[in-house]
mmCIF file of C-alpha atoms in Angstrom:
data_model
loop_
_atom_site.group_PDB
_atom_site.id
_atom_site.type_symbol
_atom_site.label_atom_id
_atom_site.label_comp_id
_atom_site.label_asym_id
_atom_site.label_seq_id
_atom_site.Cartn_x
_atom_site.Cartn_y
_atom_site.Cartn_z
ATOM 1 C CA MET A 1 0.363 0.032 -0.010
ATOM 2 C CA ALA A 2 1.350 3.045 -0.930
ATOM 3 C CA ILE A 3 1.702 6.882 -0.091
ATOM 4 C CA GLN A 4 2.367 10.101 -1.471
ATOM 5 C CA GLU A 5 3.485 13.272 0.135
ATOM 6 C CA PHE A 6 3.897 16.529 -0.930
ATOM 7 C CA LYS A 7 7.235 17.644 0.335
ATOM 8 C CA CYS A 8 8.408 21.409 0.146
ATOM 9 C CA PRO A 9 11.578 21.229 -1.870
ATOM 10 C CA ASN A 10 12.661 24.130 -0.007
ATOM 11 C CA CYS A 11 12.229 23.386 3.344
ATOM 12 C CA GLY A 12 11.439 20.009 3.435
ATOM 13 C CA GLY A 13 7.990 20.776 5.252
ATOM 14 C CA ALA A 14 4.547 19.209 4.029
ATOM 15 C CA ILE A 15 2.843 20.985 1.496
ATOM 16 C CA GLN A 16 -0.785 21.083 0.172
ATOM 17 C CA PHE A 17 -3.138 22.492 -2.630
ATOM 18 C CA ASN A 18 -4.545 25.941 -1.408
ATOM 19 C CA PRO A 19 -8.527 26.794 -3.257
ATOM 20 C CA GLY A 20 -7.603 30.497 -3.179
ATOM 21 C CA THR A 21 -4.743 30.666 -5.601
ATOM 22 C CA GLN A 22 -4.594 27.421 -7.300
ATOM 23 C CA GLU A 23 -1.671 26.636 -6.512
ATOM 24 C CA MET A 24 0.374 24.356 -4.090
ATOM 25 C CA THR A 25 1.629 26.721 -1.340
ATOM 26 C CA CYS A 26 3.859 25.487 1.953
ATOM 27 C CA PRO A 27 2.917 26.937 5.114
ATOM 28 C CA TYR A 28 6.686 27.091 7.266
ATOM 29 C CA CYS A 29 8.066 28.695 3.994
ATOM 30 C CA ASP A 30 5.429 30.578 1.884
ATOM 31 C CA SER A 31 6.830 28.927 -1.087
ATOM 32 C CA VAL A 32 4.613 28.448 -4.150
ATOM 33 C CA MET A 33 4.680 25.793 -7.061
ATOM 34 C CA ASP A 34 2.949 25.057 -9.888
ATOM 35 C CA VAL A 35 0.349 22.420 -10.117
ATOM 36 C CA GLU A 36 1.375 21.810 -13.435
ATOM 37 C CA ALA A 37 5.208 21.309 -11.863
ATOM 38 C CA LEU A 38 4.367 18.458 -9.981
ATOM 39 C CA LYS A 39 2.999 16.169 -12.856
ATOM 40 C CA THR A 40 5.980 14.208 -12.783
ATOM 41 C CA MET A 41 4.641 12.950 -8.961
ATOM 42 C CA ASP A 42 1.203 11.811 -11.378
ATOM 43 C CA GLU A 43 3.995 9.059 -13.583
ATOM 44 C CA GLU A 44 5.947 7.913 -10.313
ATOM 45 C CA LEU A 45 3.050 6.922 -8.409
ATOM 46 C CA ALA A 46 3.706 3.256 -10.685
ATOM 47 C CA GLN A 47 7.305 3.275 -9.461
ATOM 48 C CA ASN A 48 6.549 4.002 -5.568
ATOM 49 C CA GLN A 49 4.886 1.039 -4.600
ATOM 50 C CA GLU A 50 7.977 0.228 -2.095
ATOM 51 C CA SER A 51 6.594 -1.049 1.851
ATOM 52 C CA GLU A 52 8.486 -2.241 3.971
ATOM 53 C CA SER A 53 7.843 -3.760 7.486
ATOM 54 C CA ILE A 54 9.948 -4.591 10.655
ATOM 55 C CA ASN A 55 8.798 -8.016 12.802
ATOM 56 C CA TRP A 56 9.062 -6.512 17.022
ATOM 57 C CA GLY A 57 8.253 -10.140 17.894
ATOM 58 C CA TYR A 58 4.813 -8.658 18.999
ATOM 59 C CA GLU A 59 2.277 -11.647 18.062
ATOM 60 C CA GLY A 60 -0.629 -10.207 18.872
ATOM 61 C CA GLY A 61 -4.102 -11.716 18.887
ATOM 62 C CA GLU A 62 -6.364 -13.412 16.336
ATOM 63 C CA TRP A 63 -9.000 -10.772 14.835
ATOM 64 C CA SER A 64 -12.813 -12.318 15.114
ATOM 65 C CA GLU A 65 -14.379 -13.520 11.930
ATOM 66 C CA GLY A 66 -15.424 -9.938 10.165
ATOM 67 C CA GLU A 67 -13.764 -7.685 12.365
ATOM 68 C CA GLN A 68 -11.271 -6.279 10.014
ATOM 69 C CA GLN A 69 -14.117 -6.028 6.480
ATOM 70 C CA GLY A 70 -13.514 -2.483 5.282
ATOM 71 C CA LEU A 71 -10.387 -1.562 7.341
ATOM 72 C CA ALA A 72 -7.098 -0.433 5.811
ATOM 73 C CA VAL A 73 -4.114 1.001 7.571
ATOM 74 C CA TYR A 74 -0.889 3.017 6.092
ATOM 75 C CA SER A 75 1.446 4.556 7.474
ATOM 76 C CA CYS A 76 2.797 7.836 7.479
ATOM 77 C CA LYS A 77 6.262 8.183 5.934
ATOM 78 C CA SER A 78 6.853 11.627 7.875
ATOM 79 C CA CYS A 79 6.270 10.444 12.137
ATOM 80 C CA GLY A 80 5.957 6.978 11.683
ATOM 81 C CA GLY A 81 2.369 6.963 12.429
ATOM 82 C CA GLU A 82 0.116 4.461 11.493
ATOM 83 C CA ILE A 83 -3.317 5.562 9.771
ATOM 84 C CA VAL A 84 -6.866 3.484 9.876
ATOM 85 C CA GLY A 85 -10.133 3.955 7.688
ATOM 86 C CA ASP A 86 -11.901 2.405 6.118
ATOM 87 C CA GLU A 87 -11.213 1.020 2.651
ATOM 88 C CA THR A 88 -12.582 4.084 0.529
ATOM 89 C CA LEU A 89 -10.265 6.376 2.004
ATOM 90 C CA GLY A 90 -8.424 8.201 -0.673
ATOM 91 C CA ALA A 91 -6.473 11.298 0.823
ATOM 92 C CA THR A 92 -6.500 12.516 4.154
ATOM 93 C CA SER A 93 -3.701 13.789 6.357
ATOM 94 C CA CYS A 94 -1.690 12.510 9.256
ATOM 95 C CA PRO A 95 -3.495 12.421 13.028
ATOM 96 C CA PHE A 96 -0.228 12.853 14.252
ATOM 97 C CA CYS A 97 2.124 14.883 12.584
ATOM 98 C CA GLY A 98 -0.129 16.261 10.371
ATOM 99 C CA ASN A 99 1.536 15.570 7.409
ATOM 100 C CA PRO A 100 -0.770 15.192 4.003
ATOM 101 C CA VAL A 101 -0.987 12.213 2.359
ATOM 102 C CA VAL A 102 -2.265 10.356 -0.555
ATOM 103 C CA LEU A 103 -3.051 6.899 -0.631
ATOM 104 C CA THR A 104 -2.166 6.408 -4.193
ATOM 105 C CA SER A 105 -3.578 2.857 -4.557
ATOM 106 C CA LYS A 106 -6.802 3.820 -4.173
ATOM 107 C CA PHE A 107 -6.467 5.896 -7.411
ATOM 108 C CA ALA A 108 -4.653 3.454 -9.441
ATOM 109 C CA GLY A 109 -5.843 1.556 -12.390
ATOM 110 C CA THR A 110 -9.599 1.418 -13.215
ATOM 111 C CA LEU A 111 -10.111 3.221 -9.929
ATOM 112 C CA ARG A 112 -8.712 6.304 -11.232
ATOM 113 C CA PRO A 113 -11.061 9.109 -11.512
ATOM 114 C CA ASP A 114 -11.591 10.834 -15.232
ATOM 115 C CA MET A 115 -11.882 14.723 -14.330
ATOM 116 C CA LEU A 116 -11.183 16.820 -10.576
ATOM 117 C CA ILE A 117 -13.059 20.534 -9.872
ATOM 118 C CA PRO A 118 -10.360 22.188 -7.775
ATOM 119 C CA PHE A 119 -11.422 23.802 -4.090
ATOM 120 C CA LYS A 120 -12.096 27.118 -5.112
ATOM 121 C CA LEU A 121 -13.170 28.666 -1.140
ATOM 122 C CA GLY A 122 -11.432 27.810 1.678
ATOM 123 C CA LYS A 123 -12.305 26.792 5.198
ATOM 124 C CA ASP A 124 -13.415 30.312 6.157
ATOM 125 C CA VAL A 125 -15.550 30.121 3.694
ATOM 126 C CA ALA A 126 -17.821 27.556 4.839
ATOM 127 C CA LEU A 127 -17.652 28.163 8.631
ATOM 128 C CA GLU A 128 -18.924 31.895 7.305
ATOM 129 C CA ALA A 129 -21.979 30.042 5.311
ATOM 130 C CA LEU A 130 -22.414 28.941 8.428
ATOM 131 C CA GLN A 131 -23.116 31.546 10.341
ATOM 132 C CA LYS A 132 -25.129 33.621 7.306
ATOM 133 C CA HIS A 133 -26.971 30.536 7.231
ATOM 134 C CA TYR A 134 -28.111 30.806 11.451
ATOM 135 C CA LEU A 135 -29.658 33.877 10.850
ATOM 136 C CA GLY A 136 -33.053 35.064 11.706
ATOM 137 C CA LYS A 137 -33.873 31.268 12.752
ATOM 138 C CA ARG A 138 -35.014 32.272 15.547
ATOM 139 C CA LEU A 139 -36.385 28.830 16.826
ATOM 140 C CA LEU A 140 -32.440 27.732 16.788
ATOM 141 C CA PRO A 141 -30.604 26.740 20.403
ATOM 142 C CA LYS A 142 -29.170 29.497 21.638
ATOM 143 C CA VAL A 143 -26.267 26.957 21.698
ATOM 144 C CA PHE A 144 -25.731 27.546 17.733
ATOM 145 C CA GLN A 145 -25.138 31.413 17.983
ATOM 146 C CA ASP A 146 -23.635 31.589 21.097
ATOM 147 C CA GLN A 147 -20.356 29.133 20.593
ATOM 148 C CA ASN A 148 -18.820 26.963 18.129
ATOM 149 C CA HIS A 149 -20.457 23.860 17.853
ATOM 150 C CA LEU A 150 -19.588 22.215 15.689
ATOM 151 C CA ASP A 151 -17.881 18.721 16.038
ATOM 152 C CA GLU A 152 -15.911 18.632 12.307
ATOM 153 C CA VAL A 153 -15.437 20.720 9.698
ATOM 154 C CA LYS A 154 -13.568 18.975 6.513
ATOM 155 C CA GLY A 155 -13.068 19.336 2.661
ATOM 156 C CA ILE A 156 -13.503 16.064 1.393
ATOM 157 C CA TYR A 157 -13.777 14.992 -2.355
ATOM 158 C CA VAL A 158 -16.310 13.252 -3.378
ATOM 159 C CA PRO A 159 -16.930 10.371 -5.907
ATOM 160 C CA PHE A 160 -19.171 10.963 -8.236
ATOM 161 C CA TRP A 161 -20.499 9.265 -11.596
ATOM 162 C CA LEU A 162 -21.011 11.953 -14.838
ATOM 163 C CA PHE A 163 -23.743 10.360 -17.804
ATOM 164 C CA ASP A 164 -24.088 11.864 -21.140
ATOM 165 C CA ALA A 165 -27.292 11.318 -22.739
ATOM 166 C CA GLU A 166 -29.911 11.368 -26.067
ATOM 167 C CA ALA A 167 -33.343 11.370 -24.757
ATOM 168 C CA ASP A 168 -36.192 11.348 -27.222
ATOM 169 C CA ALA A 169 -39.776 11.975 -25.999
ATOM 170 C CA ASN A 170 -43.833 11.741 -26.689
ATOM 171 C CA ILE A 171 -46.108 13.126 -24.351
ATOM 172 C CA GLU A 172 -49.358 14.033 -24.554
ATOM 173 C CA TYR A 173 -50.840 16.357 -22.737
ATOM 174 C CA SER A 174 -55.042 17.321 -21.255
ATOM 175 C CA ALA A 175 -55.273 20.941 -21.496
ATOM 176 C CA THR A 176 -57.936 23.782 -20.801
ATOM 177 C CA LYS A 177 -58.628 27.383 -21.474
ATOM 178 C CA ILE A 178 -61.550 28.659 -18.757
ATOM 179 C CA ARG A 179 -63.403 31.896 -19.856
ATOM 180 C CA ASN A 180 -65.586 33.839 -17.093
ATOM 181 C CA TRP A 181 -68.046 36.430 -17.608
ATOM 182 C CA SER A 182 -70.793 37.558 -16.456
ATOM 183 C CA ASP A 183 -74.276 39.828 -16.821
ATOM 184 C CA LYS A 184 -76.751 41.149 -14.594
ATOM 185 C CA ASN A 185 -78.609 38.100 -13.988
ATOM 186 C CA TYR A 186 -76.511 34.843 -14.329
ATOM 187 C CA ASN A 187 -71.707 34.276 -14.265
ATOM 188 C CA TYR A 188 -71.164 32.186 -16.947
ATOM 189 C CA SER A 189 -68.259 30.058 -16.985
ATOM 190 C CA GLU A 190 -66.664 27.792 -20.450
ATOM 191 C CA THR A 191 -64.288 25.838 -19.863
ATOM 192 C CA SER A 192 -62.414 24.213 -23.326
ATOM 193 C CA VAL A 193 -61.054 20.902 -23.389
ATOM 194 C CA PHE A 194 -57.412 20.835 -25.888
ATOM 195 C CA ARG A 195 -54.925 18.355 -26.265
ATOM 196 C CA VAL A 196 -51.445 18.980 -26.710
ATOM 197 C CA VAL A 197 -48.664 16.911 -28.249
ATOM 198 C CA ARG A 198 -44.531 17.501 -28.026
ATOM 199 C CA GLU A 199 -42.197 14.972 -29.351
ATOM 200 C CA GLY A 200 -38.121 16.098 -29.482
ATOM 201 C CA GLY A 201 -35.245 15.411 -28.628
ATOM 202 C CA ILE A 202 -33.039 16.978 -25.687
ATOM 203 C CA GLY A 203 -28.786 16.244 -24.889
ATOM 204 C CA PHE A 204 -27.786 15.759 -21.293
ATOM 205 C CA SER A 205 -23.904 16.279 -20.633
ATOM 206 C CA HIS A 206 -22.339 15.446 -17.141
ATOM 207 C CA VAL A 207 -25.602 14.891 -15.431
ATOM 208 C CA PRO A 208 -23.888 14.047 -11.753
ATOM 209 C CA VAL A 209 -24.587 10.963 -9.806
ATOM 210 C CA ASP A 210 -22.697 10.640 -5.830
ATOM 211 C CA GLY A 211 -20.509 6.916 -6.154
ATOM 212 C CA SER A 212 -20.278 7.029 -2.152
ATOM 213 C CA LYS A 213 -22.781 5.102 0.084
ATOM 214 C CA ALA A 214 -21.159 7.469 2.942
ATOM 215 C CA MET A 215 -22.477 10.534 1.367
ATOM 216 C CA ASP A 216 -26.483 11.199 1.519
ATOM 217 C CA ASP A 217 -27.826 11.760 -2.268
ATOM 218 C CA THR A 218 -30.493 14.218 -1.071
ATOM 219 C CA LEU A 219 -27.434 16.046 0.526
ATOM 220 C CA MET A 220 -25.641 15.996 -2.718
ATOM 221 C CA GLU A 221 -28.001 17.448 -4.487
ATOM 222 C CA SER A 222 -28.838 20.297 -2.943
ATOM 223 C CA ILE A 223 -25.785 21.794 -3.512
ATOM 224 C CA GLU A 224 -25.902 21.167 -7.390
ATOM 225 C CA PRO A 225 -24.914 22.521 -9.827
ATOM 226 C CA PHE A 226 -21.562 22.256 -10.100
ATOM 227 C CA THR A 227 -19.620 24.181 -13.206
ATOM 228 C CA MET A 228 -17.871 22.019 -15.756
ATOM 229 C CA THR A 229 -16.536 24.378 -17.798
ATOM 230 C CA GLU A 230 -13.445 24.732 -14.503
ATOM 231 C CA ALA A 231 -12.925 20.675 -14.388
ATOM 232 C CA VAL A 232 -9.340 19.321 -14.665
ATOM 233 C CA ASP A 233 -7.641 16.295 -15.293
ATOM 234 C CA PHE A 234 -7.049 14.693 -12.831
ATOM 235 C CA LYS A 235 -3.886 15.055 -10.540
ATOM 236 C CA VAL A 236 -3.136 13.702 -7.568
ATOM 237 C CA ALA A 237 -1.755 17.067 -6.193
ATOM 238 C CA TYR A 238 -4.973 18.479 -5.682
ATOM 239 C CA LEU A 239 -5.980 15.829 -3.312
ATOM 240 C CA ALA A 240 -3.299 16.630 -1.027
ATOM 241 C CA GLY A 241 -4.642 18.081 2.560
ATOM 242 C CA TYR A 242 -8.254 17.273 1.695
ATOM 243 C CA PHE A 243 -10.318 13.731 2.354
ATOM 244 C CA ALA A 244 -10.990 12.132 -0.786
ATOM 245 C CA ASN A 245 -12.515 8.397 -1.255
ATOM 246 C CA LYS A 246 -12.949 6.425 -4.209
ATOM 247 C CA TYR A 247 -16.275 5.109 -4.770
ATOM 248 C CA ASP A 248 -18.065 2.359 -3.380
ATOM 249 C CA VAL A 249 -21.098 2.801 -5.921
ATOM 250 C CA ASP A 250 -20.739 1.300 -9.353
ATOM 251 C CA ALA A 251 -21.639 3.224 -12.275
ATOM 252 C CA GLU A 252 -23.614 0.155 -13.428
ATOM 253 C CA LYS A 253 -25.571 1.036 -9.818
ATOM 254 C CA SER A 254 -25.828 4.188 -10.149
ATOM 255 C CA THR A 255 -26.978 4.346 -13.158
ATOM 256 C CA ALA A 256 -31.238 3.908 -12.141
ATOM 257 C CA ARG A 257 -30.110 7.114 -10.997
ATOM 258 C CA ALA A 258 -28.970 8.669 -13.539
ATOM 259 C CA ASN A 259 -32.095 7.205 -15.555
ATOM 260 C CA GLU A 260 -34.754 9.445 -13.233
ATOM 261 C CA ARG A 261 -32.836 11.946 -13.089
ATOM 262 C CA ILE A 262 -32.713 12.767 -16.786
ATOM 263 C CA LYS A 263 -36.341 11.377 -17.765
ATOM 264 C CA ASN A 264 -37.695 14.369 -14.538
ATOM 265 C CA SER A 265 -35.702 17.131 -16.512
ATOM 266 C CA THR A 266 -36.936 16.027 -19.383
ATOM 267 C CA ALA A 267 -39.876 15.951 -18.573
ATOM 268 C CA SER A 268 -39.994 19.049 -16.671
ATOM 269 C CA ALA A 269 -38.544 20.853 -19.430
ATOM 270 C CA PHE A 270 -41.366 20.047 -22.374
ATOM 271 C CA ALA A 271 -44.155 20.393 -20.000
ATOM 272 C CA GLY A 272 -43.076 24.234 -19.095
ATOM 273 C CA THR A 273 -43.116 24.917 -23.488
ATOM 274 C CA VAL A 274 -47.384 23.968 -23.300
ATOM 275 C CA THR A 275 -48.844 27.716 -22.054
ATOM 276 C CA GLY A 276 -50.874 29.831 -21.934
ATOM 277 C CA TYR A 277 -53.529 27.419 -20.451
ATOM 278 C CA SER A 278 -55.747 27.812 -17.036
ATOM 279 C CA THR A 279 -55.166 24.314 -16.635
ATOM 280 C CA VAL A 280 -52.116 21.222 -18.028
ATOM 281 C CA THR A 281 -52.089 17.559 -16.625
ATOM 282 C CA PRO A 282 -49.925 15.110 -18.604
ATOM 283 C CA ARG A 283 -52.017 11.933 -20.174
ATOM 284 C CA SER A 284 -48.864 9.762 -21.723
ATOM 285 C CA THR A 285 -45.444 10.463 -21.758
ATOM 286 C CA SER A 286 -42.799 8.211 -22.955
ATOM 287 C CA ILE A 287 -39.311 9.015 -22.974
ATOM 288 C CA ARG A 288 -36.489 7.041 -24.007
ATOM 289 C CA LEU A 289 -32.518 7.139 -23.644
ATOM 290 C CA LYS A 290 -29.417 6.052 -25.382
ATOM 291 C CA SER A 291 -26.037 6.575 -23.519
ATOM 292 C CA GLY A 292 -23.563 8.966 -24.753
ATOM 293 C CA GLY A 293 -20.981 7.195 -21.865
ATOM 294 C CA VAL A 294 -20.362 7.840 -18.371
ATOM 295 C CA ARG A 295 -16.845 9.584 -16.629
ATOM 296 C CA TYR A 296 -15.520 8.989 -13.311
ATOM 297 C CA ALA A 297 -15.153 12.965 -11.188
ATOM 298 C CA LEU A 298 -14.291 13.988 -7.497
ATOM 299 C CA PHE A 299 -15.901 17.457 -7.154
ATOM 300 C CA PRO A 300 -15.657 19.597 -3.906
ATOM 301 C CA VAL A 301 -17.876 19.588 -0.732
ATOM 302 C CA TRP A 302 -16.893 21.108 2.638
ATOM 303 C CA LEU A 303 -18.896 19.008 5.351
ATOM 304 C CA LEU A 304 -19.767 20.465 9.096
ATOM 305 C CA SER A 305 -21.516 18.836 11.315
ATOM 306 C CA THR A 306 -22.572 19.057 14.649
ATOM 307 C CA SER A 307 -24.178 17.710 17.737
ATOM 308 C CA TRP A 308 -27.436 18.090 19.616
ATOM 309 C CA GLU A 309 -29.759 15.867 21.927
ATOM 310 C CA SER A 310 -27.460 12.833 20.750
ATOM 311 C CA ARG A 311 -28.478 14.004 16.662
ATOM 312 C CA ASN A 312 -26.119 14.941 14.174
ATOM 313 C CA PHE A 313 -26.434 17.426 12.098
ATOM 314 C CA VAL A 314 -25.012 17.297 8.233
ATOM 315 C CA PHE A 315 -23.788 20.100 6.650
ATOM 316 C CA ALA A 316 -22.382 20.860 3.386
ATOM 317 C CA MET A 317 -21.038 23.804 1.436
ATOM 318 C CA ASN A 318 -20.590 23.272 -2.752
ATOM 319 C CA GLY A 319 -16.308 23.734 -2.849
ATOM 320 C CA GLN A 320 -16.623 25.083 -5.923
ATOM 321 C CA THR A 321 -19.844 27.691 -5.758
ATOM 322 C CA GLY A 322 -20.364 28.419 -2.329
ATOM 323 C CA LYS A 323 -23.596 27.174 -1.676
ATOM 324 C CA PHE A 324 -25.076 25.569 1.457
ATOM 325 C CA VAL A 325 -27.697 23.793 2.716
ATOM 326 C CA GLY A 326 -27.916 21.979 6.232
ATOM 327 C CA ASP A 327 -31.178 20.826 8.452
ATOM 328 C CA LEU A 328 -31.341 22.652 12.149
ATOM 329 C CA PRO A 329 -32.395 21.943 15.209
ATOM 330 C CA LEU A 330 -35.924 22.777 16.949
ATOM 331 C CA ASP A 331 -35.735 24.521 20.170
ATOM 332 C CA LYS A 332 -38.641 22.639 21.930
ATOM 333 C CA ALA A 333 -38.808 25.373 24.794
ATOM 334 C CA ALA A 334 -38.069 28.105 22.103
ATOM 335 C CA TYR A 335 -40.581 26.981 20.113
ATOM 336 C CA LYS A 336 -42.636 26.501 23.136
ATOM 337 C CA ALA A 337 -42.754 29.957 24.506
ATOM 338 C CA TRP A 338 -43.419 31.471 20.653
ATOM 339 C CA PHE A 339 -46.563 28.635 20.282
ATOM 340 C CA ILE A 340 -48.157 30.085 24.056
ATOM 341 C CA LYS A 341 -46.969 33.663 22.642
ATOM 342 C CA ILE A 342 -49.255 33.234 19.601
ATOM 343 C CA PHE A 343 -52.257 31.178 19.546
ATOM 344 C CA GLY A 344 -52.104 31.939 23.602
ATOM 345 C CA GLY A 345 -52.683 35.735 22.398
ATOM 346 C CA ALA A 346 -54.998 34.659 19.851
ATOM 347 C CA ALA A 347 -57.267 33.106 22.765
ATOM 348 C CA ALA A 348 -56.996 35.740 24.772
ATOM 349 C CA ALA A 349 -58.543 38.295 22.140
ATOM 350 C CA LEU A 350 -61.495 35.853 21.092
ATOM 351 C CA LEU A 351 -62.522 35.786 24.873
ATOM 352 C CA ILE A 352 -62.205 39.622 25.104
ATOM 353 C CA ILE A 353 -64.345 39.626 21.982
ATOM 354 C CA SER A 354 -66.807 37.315 22.820
ATOM 355 C CA GLN A 355 -67.268 38.888 26.658
ATOM 356 C CA ILE A 356 -68.015 42.371 24.755
ATOM 357 C CA ILE A 357 -70.318 40.262 22.599
ATOM 358 C CA VAL A 358 -72.286 38.734 26.068
ATOM 359 C CA GLY A 359 -72.250 42.408 27.396
ATOM 360 C CA LEU A 360 -74.115 43.926 24.140
ATOM 361 C CA MET A 361 -76.800 41.144 24.083
#
């Protein structure tokens, strides 16, 4: 199991990718390196598969059946510390010395991504976005507003499958136009019914489907879209300083979700062309898809997590565009006070009105 580390050529310190400058920077001597200058590192990955082991004479206990399933252990070459992660882990930092490392064997061969969108926004932007997310939330527990209640903030390259497809559609709608008028005696209403047919084709490019079981699909889709014009060819150097997972949901298993998204988008696009009617109802829908290929990519995501009353709340920010989403907890005491204030006041007003009416009778 090989580990690729990025060292500053001037001071030997660990360097990492800076989303602000889009370059590799050294926090120790402020050296800056262009990512393209590290291209040779990718070419040397296949030759960097050396491993060493030392027998210290400790036999240890035997693993129970299934106990090792899903685990992988890696050694940091800087401090010798061991990094334990699940088998989908592709890049991380040493928990002992903080050195950014890339677990290159996780991206070898067929697992190597075709493209990647680099982080454009840093951790500070994610924290600011969370504070803005809190604004105006009157029923948010006070502890969330008064102190840094975060358990974890981490930048992750999330695996996505990108599907290209052609959609041919034939959709029939039942539409109505309603005309109303009146005279001095009656009110009139006339409903005209129409059969509307739409046929045509739409091309789709880079339809994303989350390829990680660990990531909530709804959460990942909520921070879309990603701007594909800023995607670059995959280079391991971009992963330095961030977490990265390889896919554990393959392209074939992701096809159903891609088809669903494409068909829904097609139906929505065609429905948008049926205008000028009072009501529009689809009667029959036929959408045929033709595959145009699939590619494997890594997208930048900031994940922020916090706990409240034994529940874990996860927030996500698009590391390229800054779009921020996430559910917030409800302060039950504040909600109860608000409910009493609103509805208690209304009940008191009704009581006063009823007393006045009784007094007038």
